[in-house]
mmCIF file of C-alpha atoms in Angstrom:
data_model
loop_
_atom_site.group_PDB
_atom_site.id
_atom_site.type_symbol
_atom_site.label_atom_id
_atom_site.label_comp_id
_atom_site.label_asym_id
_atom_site.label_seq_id
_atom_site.Cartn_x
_atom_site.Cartn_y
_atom_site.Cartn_z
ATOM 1 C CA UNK A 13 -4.206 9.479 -29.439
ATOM 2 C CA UNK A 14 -0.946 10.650 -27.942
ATOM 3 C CA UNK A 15 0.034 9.902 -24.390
ATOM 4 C CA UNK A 16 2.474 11.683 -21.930
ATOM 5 C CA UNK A 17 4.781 9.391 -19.986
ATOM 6 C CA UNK A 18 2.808 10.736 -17.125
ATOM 7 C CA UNK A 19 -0.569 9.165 -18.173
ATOM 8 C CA UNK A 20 0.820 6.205 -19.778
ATOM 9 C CA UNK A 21 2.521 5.377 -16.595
ATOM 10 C CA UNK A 22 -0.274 5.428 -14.731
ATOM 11 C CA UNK A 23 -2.323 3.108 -17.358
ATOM 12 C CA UNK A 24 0.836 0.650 -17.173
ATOM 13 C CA UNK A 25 0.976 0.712 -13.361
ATOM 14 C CA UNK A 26 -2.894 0.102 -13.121
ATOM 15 C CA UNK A 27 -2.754 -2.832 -15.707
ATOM 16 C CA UNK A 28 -0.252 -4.237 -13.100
ATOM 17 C CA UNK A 29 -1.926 -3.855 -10.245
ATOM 18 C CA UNK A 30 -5.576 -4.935 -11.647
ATOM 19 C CA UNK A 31 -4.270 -7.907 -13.537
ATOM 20 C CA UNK A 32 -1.682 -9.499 -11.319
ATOM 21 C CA UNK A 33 -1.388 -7.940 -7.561
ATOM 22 C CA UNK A 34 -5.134 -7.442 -6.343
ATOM 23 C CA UNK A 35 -5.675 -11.290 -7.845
ATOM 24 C CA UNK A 36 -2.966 -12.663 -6.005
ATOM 25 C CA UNK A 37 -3.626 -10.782 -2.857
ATOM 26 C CA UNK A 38 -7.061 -12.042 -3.113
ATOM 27 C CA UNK A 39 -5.779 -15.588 -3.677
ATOM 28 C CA UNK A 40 -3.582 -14.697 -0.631
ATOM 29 C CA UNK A 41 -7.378 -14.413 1.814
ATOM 30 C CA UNK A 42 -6.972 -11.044 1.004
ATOM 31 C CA UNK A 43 -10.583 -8.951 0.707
ATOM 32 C CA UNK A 44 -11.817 -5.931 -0.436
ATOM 33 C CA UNK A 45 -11.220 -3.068 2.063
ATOM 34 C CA UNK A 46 -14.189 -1.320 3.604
ATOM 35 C CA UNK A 47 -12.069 1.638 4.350
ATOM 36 C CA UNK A 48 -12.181 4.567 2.165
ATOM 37 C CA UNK A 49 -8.046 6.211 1.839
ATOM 38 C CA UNK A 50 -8.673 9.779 2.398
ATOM 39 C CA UNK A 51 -6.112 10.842 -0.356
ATOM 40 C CA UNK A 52 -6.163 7.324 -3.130
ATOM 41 C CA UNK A 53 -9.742 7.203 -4.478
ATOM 42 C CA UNK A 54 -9.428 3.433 -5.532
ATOM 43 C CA UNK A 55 -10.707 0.504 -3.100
ATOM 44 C CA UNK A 56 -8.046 -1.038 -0.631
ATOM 45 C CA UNK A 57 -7.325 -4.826 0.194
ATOM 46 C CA UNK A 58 -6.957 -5.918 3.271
ATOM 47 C CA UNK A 59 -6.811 -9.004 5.714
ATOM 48 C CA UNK A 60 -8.381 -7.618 9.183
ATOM 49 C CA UNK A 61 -9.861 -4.362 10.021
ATOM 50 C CA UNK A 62 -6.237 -3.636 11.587
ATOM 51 C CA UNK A 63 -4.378 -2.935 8.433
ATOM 52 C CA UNK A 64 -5.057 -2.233 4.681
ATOM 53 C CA UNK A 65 -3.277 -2.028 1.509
ATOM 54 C CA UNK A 66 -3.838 0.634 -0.684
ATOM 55 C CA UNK A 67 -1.663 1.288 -4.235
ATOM 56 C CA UNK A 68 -0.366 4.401 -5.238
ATOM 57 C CA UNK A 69 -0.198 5.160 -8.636
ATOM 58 C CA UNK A 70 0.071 8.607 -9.399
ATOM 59 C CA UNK A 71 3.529 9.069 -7.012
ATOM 60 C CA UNK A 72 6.192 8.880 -9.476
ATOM 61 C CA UNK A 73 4.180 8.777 -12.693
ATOM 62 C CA UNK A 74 6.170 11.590 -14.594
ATOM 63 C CA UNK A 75 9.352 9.469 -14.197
ATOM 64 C CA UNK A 76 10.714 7.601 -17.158
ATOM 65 C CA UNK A 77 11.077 4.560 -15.154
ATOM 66 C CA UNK A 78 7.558 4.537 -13.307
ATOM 67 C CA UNK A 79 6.712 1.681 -15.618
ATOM 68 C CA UNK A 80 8.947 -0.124 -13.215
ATOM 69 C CA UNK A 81 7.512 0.579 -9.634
ATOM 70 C CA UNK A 82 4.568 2.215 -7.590
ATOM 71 C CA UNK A 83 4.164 2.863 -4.282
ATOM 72 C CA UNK A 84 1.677 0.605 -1.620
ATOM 73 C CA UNK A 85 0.464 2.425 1.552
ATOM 74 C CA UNK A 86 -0.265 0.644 4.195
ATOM 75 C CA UNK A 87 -3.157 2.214 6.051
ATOM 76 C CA UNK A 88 -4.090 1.765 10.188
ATOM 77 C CA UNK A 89 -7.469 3.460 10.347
ATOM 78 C CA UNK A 90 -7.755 3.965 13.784
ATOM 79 C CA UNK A 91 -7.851 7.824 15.231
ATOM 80 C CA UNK A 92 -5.307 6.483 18.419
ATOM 81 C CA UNK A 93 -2.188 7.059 20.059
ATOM 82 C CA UNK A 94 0.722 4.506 18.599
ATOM 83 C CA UNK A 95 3.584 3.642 21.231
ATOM 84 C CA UNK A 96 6.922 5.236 19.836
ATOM 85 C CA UNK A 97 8.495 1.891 19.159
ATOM 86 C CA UNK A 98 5.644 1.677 16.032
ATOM 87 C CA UNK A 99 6.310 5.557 14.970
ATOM 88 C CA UNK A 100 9.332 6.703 12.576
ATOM 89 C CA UNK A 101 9.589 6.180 8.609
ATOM 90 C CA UNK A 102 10.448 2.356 9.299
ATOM 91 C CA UNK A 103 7.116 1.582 10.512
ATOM 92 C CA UNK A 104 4.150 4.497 10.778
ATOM 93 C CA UNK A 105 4.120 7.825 10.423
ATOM 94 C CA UNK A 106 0.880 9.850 10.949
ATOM 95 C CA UNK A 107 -2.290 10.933 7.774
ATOM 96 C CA UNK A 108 -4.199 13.556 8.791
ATOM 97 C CA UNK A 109 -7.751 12.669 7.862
ATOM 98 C CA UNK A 110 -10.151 15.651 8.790
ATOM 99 C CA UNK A 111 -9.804 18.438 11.730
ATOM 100 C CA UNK A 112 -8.659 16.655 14.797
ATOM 101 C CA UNK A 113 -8.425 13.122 13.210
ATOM 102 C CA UNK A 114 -5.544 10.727 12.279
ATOM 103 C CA UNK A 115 -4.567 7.586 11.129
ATOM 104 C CA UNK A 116 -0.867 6.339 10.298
ATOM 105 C CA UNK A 117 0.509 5.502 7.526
ATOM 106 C CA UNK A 118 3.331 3.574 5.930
ATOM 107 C CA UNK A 119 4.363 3.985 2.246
ATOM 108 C CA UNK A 120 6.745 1.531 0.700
ATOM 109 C CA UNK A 121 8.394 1.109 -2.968
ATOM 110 C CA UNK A 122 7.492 -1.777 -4.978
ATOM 111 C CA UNK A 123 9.733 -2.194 -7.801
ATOM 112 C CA UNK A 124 8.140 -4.815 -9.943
ATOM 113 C CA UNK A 125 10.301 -4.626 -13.072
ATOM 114 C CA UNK A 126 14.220 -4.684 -13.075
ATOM 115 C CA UNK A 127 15.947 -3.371 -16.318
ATOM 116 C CA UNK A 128 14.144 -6.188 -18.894
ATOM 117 C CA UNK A 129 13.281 -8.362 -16.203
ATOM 118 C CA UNK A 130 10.167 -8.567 -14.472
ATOM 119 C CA UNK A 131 10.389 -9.516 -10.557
ATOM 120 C CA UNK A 132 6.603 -9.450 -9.915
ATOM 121 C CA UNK A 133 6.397 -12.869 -7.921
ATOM 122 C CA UNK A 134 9.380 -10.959 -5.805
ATOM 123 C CA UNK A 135 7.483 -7.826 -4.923
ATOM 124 C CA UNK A 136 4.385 -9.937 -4.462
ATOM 125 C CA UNK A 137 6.136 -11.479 -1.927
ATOM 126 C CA UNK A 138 7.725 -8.216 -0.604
ATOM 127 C CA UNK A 139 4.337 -6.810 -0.199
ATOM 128 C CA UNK A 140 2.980 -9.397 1.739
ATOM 129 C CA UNK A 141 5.986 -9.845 3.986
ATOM 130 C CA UNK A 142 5.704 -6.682 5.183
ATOM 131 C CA UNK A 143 1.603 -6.488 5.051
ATOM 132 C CA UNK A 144 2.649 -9.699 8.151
ATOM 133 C CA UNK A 145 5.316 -7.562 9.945
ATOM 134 C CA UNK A 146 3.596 -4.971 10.461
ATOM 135 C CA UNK A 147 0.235 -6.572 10.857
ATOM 136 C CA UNK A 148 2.069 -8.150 13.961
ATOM 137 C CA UNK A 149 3.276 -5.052 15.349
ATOM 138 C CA UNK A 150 -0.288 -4.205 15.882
ATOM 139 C CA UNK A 151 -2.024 -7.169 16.975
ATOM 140 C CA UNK A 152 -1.425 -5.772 20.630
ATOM 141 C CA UNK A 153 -3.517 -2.610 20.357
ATOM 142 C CA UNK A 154 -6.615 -4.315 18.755
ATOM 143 C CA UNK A 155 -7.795 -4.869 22.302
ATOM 144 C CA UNK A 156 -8.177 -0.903 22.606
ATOM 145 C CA UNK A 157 -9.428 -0.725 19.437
ATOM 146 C CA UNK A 158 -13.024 -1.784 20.364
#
């Protein structure tokens, strides 16, 4: 069986993801999302309804060094209006769901490996620095959210 960097990218950044991220999220009172992504089929984490993580693994597959990162998106699954202080590529941007529907969005890089060296307690931490940052950005609006 021959695979293209493409596909064995995507086995590599799966095996990562599977075997060390999800279990240490979890350890981290993470839980299984109840939100389905509307464009990444596999199952989110998250710690409150407000915010959930979701990996990206196809993004960057055909690149020779996408054994080395994948993208997370953090998802906000609520169809409302975000003040601008919360909108722009630093924080969230908007996912159009279905016809007059929308969440927001924000992607991130998480580079796990550095030339031989692998940094995944680094990007572990990363990822759940800015799961908290922007978790607390929105903490205000869950009052409008019920």
């Amino acid at each position: 069986m021959h695979l293209n960097i493409y596909e064995a990218n995507k086995i590599f950044r799966k095996s990562i993801i599977k075997g060390f991220f999800e279990p240490q999220l979890l350890n981290l009172d993470f839980k299984k999302s109840v939100i389905k992504h509307p464009s990444i089929n596999d199952d989110g984490l998250m710690q409150s309804d407000l915010l959930h993580i979701f990996f990206d693994v196809d993004t960057g597959c055909d690149y020779p060094d996408g054994d080395e990162w994948f993208i997370i998106e953090l998802l906000f699954p609520h169809n409302v209006s975000l003040p601008d202080n919360l909108k722009g590529v630093d924080y969230f941007t908007t996912l159009s769901v279905e016809e007059g529907k929308t969440f927001w969005h924000h992607r991130e890089l998480i580079r796990f490996k550095y030339g031989k060296s692998k940094k995944l307690d680094d990007a572990l931490e990363f990822l759940e620095s800015k799961y908290k940052e922007l978790h607390e950005l929105l903490e205000p609006l869950q009052k409008d959210l019920k």
